[in-house]
């Protein structure tokens, strides 16, 4: 079935460097995309979202890029900090699926000192 | 602070013994969701309520039921837990079906089946 998935299960980044986490999706009708951060023992925390009519959106230290042509989504974290250590999920929703949010597999981000 | 609260944080139940997990919200959101998250996996949607309208995902086992007695509370009932039902259960809310700003998640209940 259709799903949202991630290219890399783990990513190790030096503290202070930029992190890029990638995500592929397969539902061409997906029109809303979200990145969540999940720390150990906690629920997913909203980071940033983007609608399909945009290709870039920036937040505080984070940027989401959307390439609808190749169905690819990325999350960029600037100046990665120890507190950024977590599992990051991309998620998507589509009007043809009652707008329900479907999660991808997740990438664990390790910050190296 | 307005939030989504799940109780208990940790629940241990015996194989085959019915168990209920609870979720409450002070956001007055219309939609409440239950997700199951197994270790190192993504959250998987089980079902959701839009107001009193119950919506089950096609692949959610019959062993899982839900109740929403009022706007604020939603319960997940597992009639006969098996070892494979051990997981983190996440409750989430949304003001409307369209997930503006994503959903608001609770901290989850980690269920252990012994």
PDB file of N, CA and C in Angstrom, chain B residues 40-86:
ATOM      1  N   UNK B  40      10.698   1.228  17.850  1.00  0.00           N
ATOM      2  CA  UNK B  40      11.455   1.635  16.659  1.00  0.00           C
ATOM      3  C   UNK B  40      10.599   1.692  15.387  1.00  0.00           C
ATOM      4  N   UNK B  41       9.305   1.866  15.554  1.00  0.00           N
ATOM      5  CA  UNK B  41       8.424   1.976  14.390  1.00  0.00           C
ATOM      6  C   UNK B  41       7.662   3.296  14.430  1.00  0.00           C
ATOM      7  N   UNK B  42       7.033   3.602  13.335  1.00  0.00           N
ATOM      8  CA  UNK B  42       6.223   4.812  13.244  1.00  0.00           C
ATOM      9  C   UNK B  42       4.866   4.587  13.921  1.00  0.00           C
ATOM     10  N   UNK B  43       4.257   5.633  14.425  1.00  0.00           N
ATOM     11  CA  UNK B  43       2.879   5.499  14.942  1.00  0.00           C
ATOM     12  C   UNK B  43       1.937   5.055  13.831  1.00  0.00           C
ATOM     13  N   UNK B  44       1.038   4.155  14.202  1.00  0.00           N
ATOM     14  CA  UNK B  44       0.071   3.596  13.248  1.00  0.00           C
ATOM     15  C   UNK B  44      -1.331   3.929  13.739  1.00  0.00           C
ATOM     16  N   UNK B  45      -2.112   4.559  12.878  1.00  0.00           N
ATOM     17  CA  UNK B  45      -3.454   4.982  13.271  1.00  0.00           C
ATOM     18  C   UNK B  45      -4.373   3.782  13.449  1.00  0.00           C
ATOM     19  N   UNK B  46      -5.052   3.737  14.602  1.00  0.00           N
ATOM     20  CA  UNK B  46      -6.004   2.667  14.886  1.00  0.00           C
ATOM     21  C   UNK B  46      -7.430   3.094  14.533  1.00  0.00           C
ATOM     22  N   UNK B  47      -7.832   4.259  15.059  1.00  0.00           N
ATOM     23  CA  UNK B  47      -9.159   4.804  14.789  1.00  0.00           C
ATOM     24  C   UNK B  47      -9.203   6.250  15.256  1.00  0.00           C
ATOM     25  N   UNK B  48     -10.313   6.908  14.897  1.00  0.00           N
ATOM     26  CA  UNK B  48     -10.500   8.260  15.390  1.00  0.00           C
ATOM     27  C   UNK B  48     -11.989   8.555  15.542  1.00  0.00           C
ATOM     28  N   UNK B  49     -12.261   9.541  16.370  1.00  0.00           N
ATOM     29  CA  UNK B  49     -13.602  10.062  16.562  1.00  0.00           C
ATOM     30  C   UNK B  49     -13.649  11.480  16.020  1.00  0.00           C
ATOM     31  N   UNK B  50     -14.600  11.730  15.151  1.00  0.00           N
ATOM     32  CA  UNK B  50     -14.934  13.116  14.814  1.00  0.00           C
ATOM     33  C   UNK B  50     -16.221  13.415  15.553  1.00  0.00           C
ATOM     34  N   UNK B  51     -16.093  14.173  16.635  1.00  0.00           N
ATOM     35  CA  UNK B  51     -17.212  14.368  17.577  1.00  0.00           C
ATOM     36  C   UNK B  51     -17.637  12.983  18.072  1.00  0.00           C
ATOM     37  N   UNK B  52     -18.856  12.541  17.798  1.00  0.00           N
ATOM     38  CA  UNK B  52     -19.289  11.218  18.248  1.00  0.00           C
ATOM     39  C   UNK B  52     -19.213  10.173  17.140  1.00  0.00           C
ATOM     40  N   UNK B  53     -18.761  10.596  15.994  1.00  0.00           N
ATOM     41  CA  UNK B  53     -18.686   9.713  14.835  1.00  0.00           C
ATOM     42  C   UNK B  53     -17.398   8.904  14.877  1.00  0.00           C
ATOM     43  N   UNK B  54     -17.529   7.563  15.027  1.00  0.00           N
ATOM     44  CA  UNK B  54     -16.379   6.681  15.162  1.00  0.00           C
ATOM     45  C   UNK B  54     -15.910   6.215  13.788  1.00  0.00           C
ATOM     46  N   UNK B  55     -14.584   6.258  13.575  1.00  0.00           N
ATOM     47  CA  UNK B  55     -14.006   5.846  12.299  1.00  0.00           C
ATOM     48  C   UNK B  55     -12.873   4.864  12.554  1.00  0.00           C
ATOM     49  N   UNK B  56     -13.069   3.637  12.126  1.00  0.00           N
ATOM     50  CA  UNK B  56     -12.096   2.578  12.359  1.00  0.00           C
ATOM     51  C   UNK B  56     -11.211   2.416  11.124  1.00  0.00           C
ATOM     52  N   UNK B  57      -9.902   2.226  11.332  1.00  0.00           N
ATOM     53  CA  UNK B  57      -9.040   1.908  10.199  1.00  0.00           C
ATOM     54  C   UNK B  57      -9.295   0.467   9.788  1.00  0.00           C
ATOM     55  N   UNK B  58      -9.162   0.189   8.496  1.00  0.00           N
ATOM     56  CA  UNK B  58      -9.534  -1.119   7.953  1.00  0.00           C
ATOM     57  C   UNK B  58      -8.732  -2.263   8.585  1.00  0.00           C
ATOM     58  N   UNK B  59      -7.479  -1.993   8.941  1.00  0.00           N
ATOM     59  CA  UNK B  59      -6.641  -3.069   9.452  1.00  0.00           C
ATOM     60  C   UNK B  59      -6.525  -3.066  10.972  1.00  0.00           C
ATOM     61  N   UNK B  60      -7.346  -2.333  11.671  1.00  0.00           N
ATOM     62  CA  UNK B  60      -7.329  -2.351  13.132  1.00  0.00           C
ATOM     63  C   UNK B  60      -8.010  -3.618  13.617  1.00  0.00           C
ATOM     64  N   UNK B  61      -7.318  -4.423  14.448  1.00  0.00           N
ATOM     65  CA  UNK B  61      -7.929  -5.678  14.916  1.00  0.00           C
ATOM     66  C   UNK B  61      -9.194  -5.434  15.718  1.00  0.00           C
ATOM     67  N   UNK B  62     -10.098  -6.403  15.659  1.00  0.00           N
ATOM     68  CA  UNK B  62     -11.365  -6.315  16.397  1.00  0.00           C
ATOM     69  C   UNK B  62     -11.146  -6.267  17.900  1.00  0.00           C
ATOM     70  N   UNK B  63      -9.992  -6.711  18.334  1.00  0.00           N
ATOM     71  CA  UNK B  63      -9.614  -6.710  19.744  1.00  0.00           C
ATOM     72  C   UNK B  63      -9.544  -5.294  20.323  1.00  0.00           C
ATOM     73  N   UNK B  64      -9.447  -4.312  19.461  1.00  0.00           N
ATOM     74  CA  UNK B  64      -9.325  -2.920  19.887  1.00  0.00           C
ATOM     75  C   UNK B  64     -10.660  -2.210  19.690  1.00  0.00           C
ATOM     76  N   UNK B  65     -11.095  -1.552  20.758  1.00  0.00           N
ATOM     77  CA  UNK B  65     -12.331  -0.786  20.709  1.00  0.00           C
ATOM     78  C   UNK B  65     -12.049   0.597  21.296  1.00  0.00           C
ATOM     79  N   UNK B  66     -12.983   1.501  21.047  1.00  0.00           N
ATOM     80  CA  UNK B  66     -12.810   2.844  21.602  1.00  0.00           C
ATOM     81  C   UNK B  66     -14.151   3.409  22.016  1.00  0.00           C
ATOM     82  N   UNK B  67     -14.108   4.277  22.999  1.00  0.00           N
ATOM     83  CA  UNK B  67     -15.298   4.979  23.486  1.00  0.00           C
ATOM     84  C   UNK B  67     -14.973   6.441  23.665  1.00  0.00           C
ATOM     85  N   UNK B  68     -15.943   7.276  23.342  1.00  0.00           N
ATOM     86  CA  UNK B  68     -15.780   8.715  23.583  1.00  0.00           C
ATOM     87  C   UNK B  68     -17.058   9.214  24.233  1.00  0.00           C
ATOM     88  N   UNK B  69     -17.116   9.189  25.552  1.00  0.00           N
ATOM     89  CA  UNK B  69     -18.348   9.563  26.244  1.00  0.00           C
ATOM     90  C   UNK B  69     -18.669  11.051  26.165  1.00  0.00           C
ATOM     91  N   UNK B  70     -17.656  11.871  25.984  1.00  0.00           N
ATOM     92  CA  UNK B  70     -17.884  13.315  25.841  1.00  0.00           C
ATOM     93  C   UNK B  70     -16.712  13.914  25.075  1.00  0.00           C
ATOM     94  N   UNK B  71     -16.747  15.214  24.852  1.00  0.00           N
ATOM     95  CA  UNK B  71     -15.723  15.874  24.044  1.00  0.00           C
ATOM     96  C   UNK B  71     -14.337  15.692  24.627  1.00  0.00           C
ATOM     97  N   UNK B  72     -14.244  15.676  25.953  1.00  0.00           N
ATOM     98  CA  UNK B  72     -12.945  15.727  26.612  1.00  0.00           C
ATOM     99  C   UNK B  72     -12.248  14.377  26.731  1.00  0.00           C
ATOM    100  N   UNK B  73     -13.007  13.293  26.768  1.00  0.00           N
ATOM    101  CA  UNK B  73     -12.409  11.991  27.073  1.00  0.00           C
ATOM    102  C   UNK B  73     -12.555  11.002  25.928  1.00  0.00           C
ATOM    103  N   UNK B  74     -11.526  10.173  25.797  1.00  0.00           N
ATOM    104  CA  UNK B  74     -11.591   9.074  24.835  1.00  0.00           C
ATOM    105  C   UNK B  74     -10.837   7.900  25.444  1.00  0.00           C
ATOM    106  N   UNK B  75     -11.398   6.702  25.313  1.00  0.00           N
ATOM    107  CA  UNK B  75     -10.798   5.507  25.900  1.00  0.00           C
ATOM    108  C   UNK B  75     -10.453   4.502  24.818  1.00  0.00           C
ATOM    109  N   UNK B  76      -9.369   3.797  25.058  1.00  0.00           N
ATOM    110  CA  UNK B  76      -8.980   2.677  24.211  1.00  0.00           C
ATOM    111  C   UNK B  76      -9.133   1.410  25.039  1.00  0.00           C
ATOM    112  N   UNK B  77      -9.965   0.500  24.578  1.00  0.00           N
ATOM    113  CA  UNK B  77     -10.190  -0.771  25.260  1.00  0.00           C
ATOM    114  C   UNK B  77      -9.558  -1.886  24.440  1.00  0.00           C
ATOM    115  N   UNK B  78      -8.747  -2.679  25.095  1.00  0.00           N
ATOM    116  CA  UNK B  78      -8.184  -3.869  24.459  1.00  0.00           C
ATOM    117  C   UNK B  78      -8.813  -5.068  25.149  1.00  0.00           C
ATOM    118  N   UNK B  79      -9.627  -5.793  24.427  1.00  0.00           N
ATOM    119  CA  UNK B  79     -10.482  -6.814  25.054  1.00  0.00           C
ATOM    120  C   UNK B  79      -9.672  -8.006  25.560  1.00  0.00           C
ATOM    121  N   UNK B  80      -8.730  -8.460  24.797  1.00  0.00           N
ATOM    122  CA  UNK B  80      -7.931  -9.626  25.173  1.00  0.00           C
ATOM    123  C   UNK B  80      -6.501  -9.401  24.694  1.00  0.00           C
ATOM    124  N   UNK B  81      -5.726  -8.657  25.485  1.00  0.00           N
ATOM    125  CA  UNK B  81      -4.380  -8.291  25.031  1.00  0.00           C
ATOM    126  C   UNK B  81      -3.501  -9.507  24.797  1.00  0.00           C
ATOM    127  N   UNK B  82      -2.819  -9.486  23.672  1.00  0.00           N
ATOM    128  CA  UNK B  82      -1.809 -10.485  23.399  1.00  0.00           C
ATOM    129  C   UNK B  82      -0.429  -9.869  23.516  1.00  0.00           C
ATOM    130  N   UNK B  83       0.601 -10.734  23.458  1.00  0.00           N
ATOM    131  CA  UNK B  83       1.969 -10.232  23.594  1.00  0.00           C
ATOM    132  C   UNK B  83       2.295  -9.232  22.484  1.00  0.00           C
ATOM    133  N   UNK B  84       1.686  -9.430  21.334  1.00  0.00           N
ATOM    134  CA  UNK B  84       1.940  -8.537  20.206  1.00  0.00           C
ATOM    135  C   UNK B  84       1.298  -7.163  20.342  1.00  0.00           C
ATOM    136  N   UNK B  85       0.494  -6.977  21.374  1.00  0.00           N
ATOM    137  CA  UNK B  85      -0.141  -5.673  21.591  1.00  0.00           C
ATOM    138  C   UNK B  85       0.685  -4.770  22.486  1.00  0.00           C
ATOM    139  N   UNK B  86       1.803  -5.279  22.963  1.00  0.00           N
ATOM    140  CA  UNK B  86       2.701  -4.439  23.756  1.00  0.00           C
ATOM    141  C   UNK B  86       3.239  -3.328  22.867  1.00  0.00           C
TER     142      UNK B  86
END
